[in-house]
PDB file of C-alpha atoms in Angstrom:
ATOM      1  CA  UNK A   1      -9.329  -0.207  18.808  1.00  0.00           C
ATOM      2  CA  UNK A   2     -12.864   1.336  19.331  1.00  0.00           C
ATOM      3  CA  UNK A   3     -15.909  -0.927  18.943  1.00  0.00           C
ATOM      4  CA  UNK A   4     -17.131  -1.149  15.598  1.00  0.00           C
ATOM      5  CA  UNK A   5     -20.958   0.829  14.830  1.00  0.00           C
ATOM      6  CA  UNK A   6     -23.037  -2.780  14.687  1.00  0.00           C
ATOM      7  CA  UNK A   7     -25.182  -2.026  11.748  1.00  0.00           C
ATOM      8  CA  UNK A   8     -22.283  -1.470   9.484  1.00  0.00           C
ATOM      9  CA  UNK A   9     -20.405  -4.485  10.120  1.00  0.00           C
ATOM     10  CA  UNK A  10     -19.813  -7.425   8.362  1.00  0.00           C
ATOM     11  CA  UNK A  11     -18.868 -10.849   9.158  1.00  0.00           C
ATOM     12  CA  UNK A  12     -14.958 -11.078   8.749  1.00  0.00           C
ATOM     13  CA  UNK A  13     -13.636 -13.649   6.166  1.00  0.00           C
ATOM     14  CA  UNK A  14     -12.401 -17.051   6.610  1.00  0.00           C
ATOM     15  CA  UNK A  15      -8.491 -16.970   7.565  1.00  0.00           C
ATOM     16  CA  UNK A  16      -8.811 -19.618   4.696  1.00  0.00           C
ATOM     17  CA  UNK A  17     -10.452 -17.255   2.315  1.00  0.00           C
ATOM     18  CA  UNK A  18      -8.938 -13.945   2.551  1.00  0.00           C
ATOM     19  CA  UNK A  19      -7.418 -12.164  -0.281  1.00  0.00           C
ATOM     20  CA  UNK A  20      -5.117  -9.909   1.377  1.00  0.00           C
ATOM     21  CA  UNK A  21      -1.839 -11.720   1.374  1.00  0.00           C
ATOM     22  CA  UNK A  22       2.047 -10.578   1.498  1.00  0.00           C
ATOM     23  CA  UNK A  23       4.554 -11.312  -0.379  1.00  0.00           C
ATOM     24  CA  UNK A  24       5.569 -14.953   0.992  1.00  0.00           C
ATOM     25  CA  UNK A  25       3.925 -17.825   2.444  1.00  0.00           C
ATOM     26  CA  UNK A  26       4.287 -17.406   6.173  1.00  0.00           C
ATOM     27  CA  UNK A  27       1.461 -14.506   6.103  1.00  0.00           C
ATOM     28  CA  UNK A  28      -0.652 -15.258   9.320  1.00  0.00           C
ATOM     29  CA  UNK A  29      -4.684 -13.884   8.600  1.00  0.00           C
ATOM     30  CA  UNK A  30      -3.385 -11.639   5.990  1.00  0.00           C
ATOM     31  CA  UNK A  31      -0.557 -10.285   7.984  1.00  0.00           C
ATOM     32  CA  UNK A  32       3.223 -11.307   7.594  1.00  0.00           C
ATOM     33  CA  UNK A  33       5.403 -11.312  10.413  1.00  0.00           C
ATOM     34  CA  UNK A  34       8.366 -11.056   9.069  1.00  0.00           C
ATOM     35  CA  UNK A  35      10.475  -8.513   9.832  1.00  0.00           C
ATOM     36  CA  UNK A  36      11.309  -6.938   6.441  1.00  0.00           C
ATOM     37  CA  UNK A  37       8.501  -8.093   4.654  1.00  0.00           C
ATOM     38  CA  UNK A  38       6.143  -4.775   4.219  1.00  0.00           C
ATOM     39  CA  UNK A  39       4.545  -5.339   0.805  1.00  0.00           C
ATOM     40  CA  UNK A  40       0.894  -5.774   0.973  1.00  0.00           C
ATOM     41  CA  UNK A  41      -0.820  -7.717  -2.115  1.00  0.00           C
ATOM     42  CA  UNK A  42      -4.314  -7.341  -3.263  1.00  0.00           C
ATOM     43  CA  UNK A  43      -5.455  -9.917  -5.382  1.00  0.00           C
ATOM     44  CA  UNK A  44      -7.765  -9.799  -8.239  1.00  0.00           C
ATOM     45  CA  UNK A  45      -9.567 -13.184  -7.355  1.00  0.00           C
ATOM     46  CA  UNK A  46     -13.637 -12.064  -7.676  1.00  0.00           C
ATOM     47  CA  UNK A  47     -14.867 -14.887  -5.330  1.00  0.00           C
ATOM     48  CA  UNK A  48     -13.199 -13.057  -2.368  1.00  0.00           C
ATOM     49  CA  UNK A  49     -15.085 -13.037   0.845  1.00  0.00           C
ATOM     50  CA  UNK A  50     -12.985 -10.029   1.633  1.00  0.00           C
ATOM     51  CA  UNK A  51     -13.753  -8.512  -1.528  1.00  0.00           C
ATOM     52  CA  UNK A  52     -17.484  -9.909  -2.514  1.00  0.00           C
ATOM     53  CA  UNK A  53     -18.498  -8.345  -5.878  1.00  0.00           C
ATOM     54  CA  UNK A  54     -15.477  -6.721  -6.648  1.00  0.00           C
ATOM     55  CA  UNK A  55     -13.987  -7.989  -9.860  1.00  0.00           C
ATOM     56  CA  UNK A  56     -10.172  -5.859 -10.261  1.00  0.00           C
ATOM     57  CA  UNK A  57      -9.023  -5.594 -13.314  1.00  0.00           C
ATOM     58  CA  UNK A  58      -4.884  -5.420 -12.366  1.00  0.00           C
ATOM     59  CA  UNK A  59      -3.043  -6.476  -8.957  1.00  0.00           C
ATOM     60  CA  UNK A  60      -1.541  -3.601  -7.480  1.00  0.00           C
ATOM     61  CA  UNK A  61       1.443  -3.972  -4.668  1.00  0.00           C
ATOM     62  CA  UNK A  62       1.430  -0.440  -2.121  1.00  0.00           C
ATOM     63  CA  UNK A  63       4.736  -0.276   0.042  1.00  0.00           C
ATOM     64  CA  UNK A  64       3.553   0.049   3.412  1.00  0.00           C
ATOM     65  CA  UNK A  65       5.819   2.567   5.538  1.00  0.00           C
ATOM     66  CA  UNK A  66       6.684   2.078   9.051  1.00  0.00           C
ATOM     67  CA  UNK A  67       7.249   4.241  11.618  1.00  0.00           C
ATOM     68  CA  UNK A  68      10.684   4.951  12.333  1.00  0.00           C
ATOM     69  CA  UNK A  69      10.914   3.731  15.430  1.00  0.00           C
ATOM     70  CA  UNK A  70       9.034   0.881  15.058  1.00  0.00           C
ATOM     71  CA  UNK A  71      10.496  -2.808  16.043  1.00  0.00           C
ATOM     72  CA  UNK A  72       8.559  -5.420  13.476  1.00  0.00           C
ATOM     73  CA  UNK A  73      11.411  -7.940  14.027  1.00  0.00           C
ATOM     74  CA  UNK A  74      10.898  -7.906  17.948  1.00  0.00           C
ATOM     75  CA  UNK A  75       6.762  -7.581  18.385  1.00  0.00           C
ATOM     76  CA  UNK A  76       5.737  -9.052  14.587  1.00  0.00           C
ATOM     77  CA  UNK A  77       3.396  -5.067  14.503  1.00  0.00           C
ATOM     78  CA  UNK A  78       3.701  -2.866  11.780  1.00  0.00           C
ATOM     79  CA  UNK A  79       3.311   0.539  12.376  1.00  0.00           C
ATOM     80  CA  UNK A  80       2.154   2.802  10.212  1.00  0.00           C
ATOM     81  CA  UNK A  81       3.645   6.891  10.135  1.00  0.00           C
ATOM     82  CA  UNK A  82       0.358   7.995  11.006  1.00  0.00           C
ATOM     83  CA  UNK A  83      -2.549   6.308  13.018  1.00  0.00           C
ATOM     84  CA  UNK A  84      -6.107   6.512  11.179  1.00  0.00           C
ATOM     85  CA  UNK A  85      -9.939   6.776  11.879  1.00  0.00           C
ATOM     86  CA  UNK A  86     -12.822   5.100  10.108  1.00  0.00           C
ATOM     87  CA  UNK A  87     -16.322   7.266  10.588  1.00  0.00           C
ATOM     88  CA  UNK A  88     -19.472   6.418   8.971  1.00  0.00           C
ATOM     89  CA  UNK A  89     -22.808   8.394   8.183  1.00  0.00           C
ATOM     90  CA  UNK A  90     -26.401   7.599   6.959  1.00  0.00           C
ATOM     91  CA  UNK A  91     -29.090   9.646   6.450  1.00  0.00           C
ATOM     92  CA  UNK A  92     -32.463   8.887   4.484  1.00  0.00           C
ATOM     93  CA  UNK A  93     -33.371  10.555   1.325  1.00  0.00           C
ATOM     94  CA  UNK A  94     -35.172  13.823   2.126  1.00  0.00           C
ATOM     95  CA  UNK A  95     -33.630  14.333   5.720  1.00  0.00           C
ATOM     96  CA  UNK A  96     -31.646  17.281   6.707  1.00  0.00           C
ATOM     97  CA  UNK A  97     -28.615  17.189   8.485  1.00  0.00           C
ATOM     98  CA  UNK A  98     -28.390  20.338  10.682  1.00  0.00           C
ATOM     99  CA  UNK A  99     -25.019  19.122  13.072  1.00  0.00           C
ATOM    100  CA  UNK A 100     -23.247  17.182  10.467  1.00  0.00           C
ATOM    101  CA  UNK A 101     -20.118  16.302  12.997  1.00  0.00           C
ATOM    102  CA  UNK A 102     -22.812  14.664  15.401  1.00  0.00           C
ATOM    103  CA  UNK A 103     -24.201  12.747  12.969  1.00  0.00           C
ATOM    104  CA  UNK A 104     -21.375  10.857  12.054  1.00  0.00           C
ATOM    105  CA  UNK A 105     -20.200   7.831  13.574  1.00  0.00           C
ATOM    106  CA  UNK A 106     -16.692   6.951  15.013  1.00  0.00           C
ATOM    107  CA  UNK A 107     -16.393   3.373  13.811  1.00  0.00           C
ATOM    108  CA  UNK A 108     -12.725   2.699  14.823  1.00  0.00           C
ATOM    109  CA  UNK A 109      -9.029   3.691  14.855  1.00  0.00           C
ATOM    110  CA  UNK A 110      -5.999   1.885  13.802  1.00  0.00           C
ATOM    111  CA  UNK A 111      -2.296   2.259  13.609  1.00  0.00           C
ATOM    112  CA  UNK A 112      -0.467  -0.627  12.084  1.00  0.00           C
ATOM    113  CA  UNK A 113      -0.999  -2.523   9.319  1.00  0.00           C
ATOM    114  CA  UNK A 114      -2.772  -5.468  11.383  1.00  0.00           C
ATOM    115  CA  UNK A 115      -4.930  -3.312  13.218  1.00  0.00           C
ATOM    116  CA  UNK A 116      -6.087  -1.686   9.760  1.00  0.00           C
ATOM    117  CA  UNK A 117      -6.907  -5.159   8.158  1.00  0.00           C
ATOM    118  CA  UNK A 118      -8.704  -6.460  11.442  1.00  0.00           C
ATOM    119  CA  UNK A 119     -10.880  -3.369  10.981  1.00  0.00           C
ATOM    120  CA  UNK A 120     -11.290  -3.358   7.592  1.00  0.00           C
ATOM    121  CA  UNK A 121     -12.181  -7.239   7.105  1.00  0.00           C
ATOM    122  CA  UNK A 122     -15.225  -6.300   8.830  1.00  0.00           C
ATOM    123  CA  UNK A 123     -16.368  -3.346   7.188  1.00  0.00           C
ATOM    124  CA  UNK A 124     -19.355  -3.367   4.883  1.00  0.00           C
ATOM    125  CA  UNK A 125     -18.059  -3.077   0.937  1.00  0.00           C
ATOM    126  CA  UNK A 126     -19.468  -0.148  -0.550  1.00  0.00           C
ATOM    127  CA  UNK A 127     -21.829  -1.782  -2.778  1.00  0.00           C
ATOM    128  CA  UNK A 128     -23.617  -3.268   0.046  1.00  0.00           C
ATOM    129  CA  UNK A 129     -24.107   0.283   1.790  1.00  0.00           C
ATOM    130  CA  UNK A 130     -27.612   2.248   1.434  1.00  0.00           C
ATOM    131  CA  UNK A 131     -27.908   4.812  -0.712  1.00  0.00           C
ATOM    132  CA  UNK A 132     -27.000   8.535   1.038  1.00  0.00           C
ATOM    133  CA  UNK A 133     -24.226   6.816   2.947  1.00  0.00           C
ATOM    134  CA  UNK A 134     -20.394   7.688   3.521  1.00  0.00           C
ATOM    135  CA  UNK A 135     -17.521   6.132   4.758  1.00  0.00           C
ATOM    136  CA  UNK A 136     -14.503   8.920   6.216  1.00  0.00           C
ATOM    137  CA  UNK A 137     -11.054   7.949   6.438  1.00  0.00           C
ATOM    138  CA  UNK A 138      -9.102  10.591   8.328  1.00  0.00           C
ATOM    139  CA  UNK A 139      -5.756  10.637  10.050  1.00  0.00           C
ATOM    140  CA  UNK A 140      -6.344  10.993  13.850  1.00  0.00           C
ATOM    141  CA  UNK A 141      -7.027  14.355  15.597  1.00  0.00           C
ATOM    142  CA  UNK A 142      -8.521  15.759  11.684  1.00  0.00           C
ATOM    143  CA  UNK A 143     -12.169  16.006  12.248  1.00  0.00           C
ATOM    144  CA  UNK A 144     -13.845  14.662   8.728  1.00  0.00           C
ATOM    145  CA  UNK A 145     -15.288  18.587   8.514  1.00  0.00           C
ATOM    146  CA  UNK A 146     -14.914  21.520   6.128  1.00  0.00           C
ATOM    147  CA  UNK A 147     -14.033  23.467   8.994  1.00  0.00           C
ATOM    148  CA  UNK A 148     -11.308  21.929  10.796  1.00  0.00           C
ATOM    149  CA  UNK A 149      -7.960  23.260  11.511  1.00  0.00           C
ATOM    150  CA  UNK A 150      -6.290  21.316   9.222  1.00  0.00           C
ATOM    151  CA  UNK A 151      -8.972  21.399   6.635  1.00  0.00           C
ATOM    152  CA  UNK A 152     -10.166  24.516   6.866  1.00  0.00           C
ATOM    153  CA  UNK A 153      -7.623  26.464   4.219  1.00  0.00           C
ATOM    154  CA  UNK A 154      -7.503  23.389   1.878  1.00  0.00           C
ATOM    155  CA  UNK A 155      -9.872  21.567  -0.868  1.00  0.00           C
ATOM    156  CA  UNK A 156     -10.623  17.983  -2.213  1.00  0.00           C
ATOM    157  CA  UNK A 157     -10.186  15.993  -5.376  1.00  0.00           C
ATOM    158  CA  UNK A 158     -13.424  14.664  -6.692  1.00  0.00           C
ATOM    159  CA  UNK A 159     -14.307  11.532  -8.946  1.00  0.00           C
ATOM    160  CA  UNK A 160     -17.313  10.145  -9.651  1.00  0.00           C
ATOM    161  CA  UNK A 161     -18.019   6.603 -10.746  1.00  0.00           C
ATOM    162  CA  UNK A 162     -21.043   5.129 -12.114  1.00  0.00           C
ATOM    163  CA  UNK A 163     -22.897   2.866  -9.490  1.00  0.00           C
ATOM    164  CA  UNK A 164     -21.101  -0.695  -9.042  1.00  0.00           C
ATOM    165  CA  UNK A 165     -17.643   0.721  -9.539  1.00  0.00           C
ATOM    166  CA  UNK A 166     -16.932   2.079  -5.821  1.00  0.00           C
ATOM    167  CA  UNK A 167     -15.381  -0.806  -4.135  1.00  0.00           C
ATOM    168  CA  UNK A 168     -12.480  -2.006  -6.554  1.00  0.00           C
ATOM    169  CA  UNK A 169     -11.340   2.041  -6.504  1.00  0.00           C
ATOM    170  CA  UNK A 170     -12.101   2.610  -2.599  1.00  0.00           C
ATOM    171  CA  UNK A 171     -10.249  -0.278  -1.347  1.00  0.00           C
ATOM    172  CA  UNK A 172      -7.076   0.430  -3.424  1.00  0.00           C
ATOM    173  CA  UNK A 173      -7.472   4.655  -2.563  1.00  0.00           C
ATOM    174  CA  UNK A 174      -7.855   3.161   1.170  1.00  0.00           C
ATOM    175  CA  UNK A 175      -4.184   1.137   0.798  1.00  0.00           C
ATOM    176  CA  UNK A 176      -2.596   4.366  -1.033  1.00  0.00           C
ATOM    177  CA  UNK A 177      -3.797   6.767   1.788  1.00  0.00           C
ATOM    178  CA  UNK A 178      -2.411   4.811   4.722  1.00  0.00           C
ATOM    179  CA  UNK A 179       0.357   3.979   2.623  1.00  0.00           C
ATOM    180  CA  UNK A 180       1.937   7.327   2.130  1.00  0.00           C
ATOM    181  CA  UNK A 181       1.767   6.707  -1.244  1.00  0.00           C
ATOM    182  CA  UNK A 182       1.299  10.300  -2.148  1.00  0.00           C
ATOM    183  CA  UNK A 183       4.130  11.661  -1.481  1.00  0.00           C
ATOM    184  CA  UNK A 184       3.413  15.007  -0.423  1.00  0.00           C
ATOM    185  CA  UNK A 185       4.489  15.280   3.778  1.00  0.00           C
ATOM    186  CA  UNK A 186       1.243  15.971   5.855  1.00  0.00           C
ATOM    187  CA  UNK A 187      -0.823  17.179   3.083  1.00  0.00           C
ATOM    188  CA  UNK A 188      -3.371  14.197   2.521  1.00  0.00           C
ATOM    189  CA  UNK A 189      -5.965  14.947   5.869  1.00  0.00           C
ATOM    190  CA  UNK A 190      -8.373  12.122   4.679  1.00  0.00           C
ATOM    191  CA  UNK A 191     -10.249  10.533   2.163  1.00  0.00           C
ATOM    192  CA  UNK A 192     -14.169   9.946   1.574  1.00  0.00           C
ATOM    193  CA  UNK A 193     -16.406   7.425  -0.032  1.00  0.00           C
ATOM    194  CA  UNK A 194     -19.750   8.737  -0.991  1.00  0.00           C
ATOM    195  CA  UNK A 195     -22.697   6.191  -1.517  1.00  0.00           C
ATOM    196  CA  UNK A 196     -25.732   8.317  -4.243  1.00  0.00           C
ATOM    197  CA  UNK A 197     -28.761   7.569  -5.588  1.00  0.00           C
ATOM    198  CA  UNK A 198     -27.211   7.701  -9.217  1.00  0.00           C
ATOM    199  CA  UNK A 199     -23.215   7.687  -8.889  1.00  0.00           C
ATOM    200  CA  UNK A 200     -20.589   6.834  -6.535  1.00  0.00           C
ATOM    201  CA  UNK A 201     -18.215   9.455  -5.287  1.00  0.00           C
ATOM    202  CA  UNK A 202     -14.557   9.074  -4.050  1.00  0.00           C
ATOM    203  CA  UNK A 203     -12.831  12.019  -3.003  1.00  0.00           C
ATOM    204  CA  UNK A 204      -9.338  12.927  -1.431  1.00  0.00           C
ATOM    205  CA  UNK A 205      -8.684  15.987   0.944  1.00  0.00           C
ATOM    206  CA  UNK A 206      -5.800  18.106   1.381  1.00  0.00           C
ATOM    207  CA  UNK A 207      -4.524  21.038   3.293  1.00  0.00           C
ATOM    208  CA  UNK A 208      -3.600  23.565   0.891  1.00  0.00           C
ATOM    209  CA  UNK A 209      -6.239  24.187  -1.890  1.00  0.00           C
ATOM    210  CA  UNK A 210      -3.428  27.043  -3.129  1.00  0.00           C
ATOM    211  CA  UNK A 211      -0.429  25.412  -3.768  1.00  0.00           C
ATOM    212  CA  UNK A 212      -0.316  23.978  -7.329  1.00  0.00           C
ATOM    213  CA  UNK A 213       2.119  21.298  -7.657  1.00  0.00           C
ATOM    214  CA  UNK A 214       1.012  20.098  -4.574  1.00  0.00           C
ATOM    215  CA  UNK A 215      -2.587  19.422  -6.248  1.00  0.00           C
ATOM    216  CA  UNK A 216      -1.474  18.496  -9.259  1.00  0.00           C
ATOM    217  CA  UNK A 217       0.995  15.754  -7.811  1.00  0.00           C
ATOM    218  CA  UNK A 218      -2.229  14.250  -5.512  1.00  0.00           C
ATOM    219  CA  UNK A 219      -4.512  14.160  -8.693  1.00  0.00           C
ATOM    220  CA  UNK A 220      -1.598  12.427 -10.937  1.00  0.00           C
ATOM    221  CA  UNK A 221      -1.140  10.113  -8.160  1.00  0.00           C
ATOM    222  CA  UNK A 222      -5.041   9.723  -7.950  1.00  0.00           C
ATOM    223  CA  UNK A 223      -5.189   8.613 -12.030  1.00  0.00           C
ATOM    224  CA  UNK A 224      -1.751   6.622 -11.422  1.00  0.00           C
ATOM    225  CA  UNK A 225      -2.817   4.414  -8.525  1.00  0.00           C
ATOM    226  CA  UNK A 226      -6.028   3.880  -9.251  1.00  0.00           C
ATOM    227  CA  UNK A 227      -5.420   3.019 -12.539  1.00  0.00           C
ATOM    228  CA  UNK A 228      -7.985   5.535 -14.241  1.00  0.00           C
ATOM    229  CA  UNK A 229      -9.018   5.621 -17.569  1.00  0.00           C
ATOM    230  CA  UNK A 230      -6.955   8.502 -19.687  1.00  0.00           C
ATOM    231  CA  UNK A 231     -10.315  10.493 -20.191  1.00  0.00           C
ATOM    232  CA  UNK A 232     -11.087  10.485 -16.488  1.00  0.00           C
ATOM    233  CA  UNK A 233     -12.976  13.605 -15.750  1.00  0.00           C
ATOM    234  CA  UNK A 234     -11.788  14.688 -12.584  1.00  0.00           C
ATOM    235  CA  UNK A 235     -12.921  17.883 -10.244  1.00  0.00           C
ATOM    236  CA  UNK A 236     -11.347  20.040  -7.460  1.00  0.00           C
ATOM    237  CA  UNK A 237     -13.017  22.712  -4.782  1.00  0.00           C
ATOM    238  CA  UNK A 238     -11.649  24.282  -1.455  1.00  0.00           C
ATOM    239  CA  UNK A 239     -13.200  23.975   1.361  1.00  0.00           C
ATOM    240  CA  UNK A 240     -14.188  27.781   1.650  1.00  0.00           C
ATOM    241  CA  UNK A 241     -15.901  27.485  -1.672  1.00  0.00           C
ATOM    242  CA  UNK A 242     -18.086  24.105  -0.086  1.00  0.00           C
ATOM    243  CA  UNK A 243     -18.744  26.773   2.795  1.00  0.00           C
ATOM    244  CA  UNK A 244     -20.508  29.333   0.568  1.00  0.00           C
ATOM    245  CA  UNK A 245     -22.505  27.078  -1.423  1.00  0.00           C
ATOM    246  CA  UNK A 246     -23.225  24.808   1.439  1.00  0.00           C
ATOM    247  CA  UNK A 247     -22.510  21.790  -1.268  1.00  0.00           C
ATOM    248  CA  UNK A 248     -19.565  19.406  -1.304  1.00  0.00           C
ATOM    249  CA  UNK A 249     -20.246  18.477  -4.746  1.00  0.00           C
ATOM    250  CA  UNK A 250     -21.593  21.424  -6.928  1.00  0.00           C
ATOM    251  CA  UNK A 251     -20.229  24.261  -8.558  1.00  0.00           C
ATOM    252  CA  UNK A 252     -16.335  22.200  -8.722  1.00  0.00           C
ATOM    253  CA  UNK A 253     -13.320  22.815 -11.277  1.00  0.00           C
ATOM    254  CA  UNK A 254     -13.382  20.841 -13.966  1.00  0.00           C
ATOM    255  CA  UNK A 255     -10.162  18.954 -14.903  1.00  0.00           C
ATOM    256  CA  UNK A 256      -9.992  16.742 -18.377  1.00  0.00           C
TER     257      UNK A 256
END
């Protein structure tokens, strides 16, 4: 696991305190080692130091897959089907980004479902970021860029939240991402929290901006697991159309 980018880094929680629990009693930090066991909980206790200032409204349960060749029983890891990168970029208001790929930051990889909370315990929540900031979570080998091979001929979901909301909806879109709990093979490349002046942005990126059901099964999924309101406005644009405009955010479909 690659060392964390200091100066977005938080102390990790108390074994004692932590939130993320399984489904039994013998969890260990968060992580059960039992070898069947591969339901991860999140609570909806507020005065979480793994989740300070988020207040969730429901407790939702994500079925964590493993790989298939994976031996939990024998080594007490959890693997997970694909392994997974955390990058992180800042800029201040006003400055222009001409290399956007340089200017982001490789915070850390992970594979199982221990290595993802160890890295994740010490992340900064999103309300604690600065303002112009992003978190990308991509699978390994997908560079967080319109341009990328596996990006390149596909698109993203879009939702925007009004400030404060970020971190109950990022953490659970985090769990459903590495959880597979999309459902649609190798289409999901990554997913991206986006820290504005005004609103908070999450978004979810996919290979094939073309292929209908596809999209449409990643944005019901979107309003299922995060729990959205019914009159959710949520937006769509390939990655081609980003490349005109030079914008990830303007000039989007519009989906009621």
């Amino acid at each position: 696991m690659e060392s964390a980018v200091l100066s977005n880094v938080r102390k990790p929680p108390s074994r004692a305190n932590s939130t993320h629990s399984l489904t039994n009693n013998s969890s260990v930090g968060g992580i059960n080692n039992g070898s069947r066991l591969k339901q991860l909980q999140r609570s909806n206790s507020s005065t979480s130091t793994a989740s300070a200032g988020v207040t969730a409204h429901n407790v939702n349960t994500y079925t964590i897959p493993q790989s298939p060749t994976s031996s939990s029983a024998s080594t007490g890891i959890h693997p997970l089907h694909f392994t997974w990168v955390f990058w992180f970029m800042h800029r201040q208001p006003g400055q222009k980004i001409t290399n956007y790929e340089s200017a982001m930051k490789k915070i850390a990889s992970f594979s199982s479902i221990e290595d993802f909370w160890a890295v994740y315990s010490h992340l900064r929540r999103p309300h604690e970021l600065p303002t112009i900031s992003d978190y990308h979570l991509f699978k390994q080998g997908v560079r967080p860029v319109w341009e990328d091979e596996a990006n390149i001929n596909g698109g993203k979901w879009i939702i925007r939240f009004k400030k404060g909301l970020a971190s109950r909806y990022w953490e659970n879109l985090v769990l459903a991402v590495i959880g597979d709990q999309f459902e649609v093979g190798s289409e999901i490349c990554g997913a991206v929290l986006s820290i504005r002046h005004s609103e908070d942005i999450l978004s979810v990126w996919n290979r094939s901006a073309h292929e209908g059901r596809v999209n449409l099964k990643i944005r019901d999924t979107l309003k299922r697991t995060l729990d959205l309101p019914s009159d959710t406005i949520m937006e769509y644009k390939t990655h081609n159309d980003a490349l005109r405009d030079n914008s990830s955010f303007r000039n989007t479909d519009v989906y009621k």
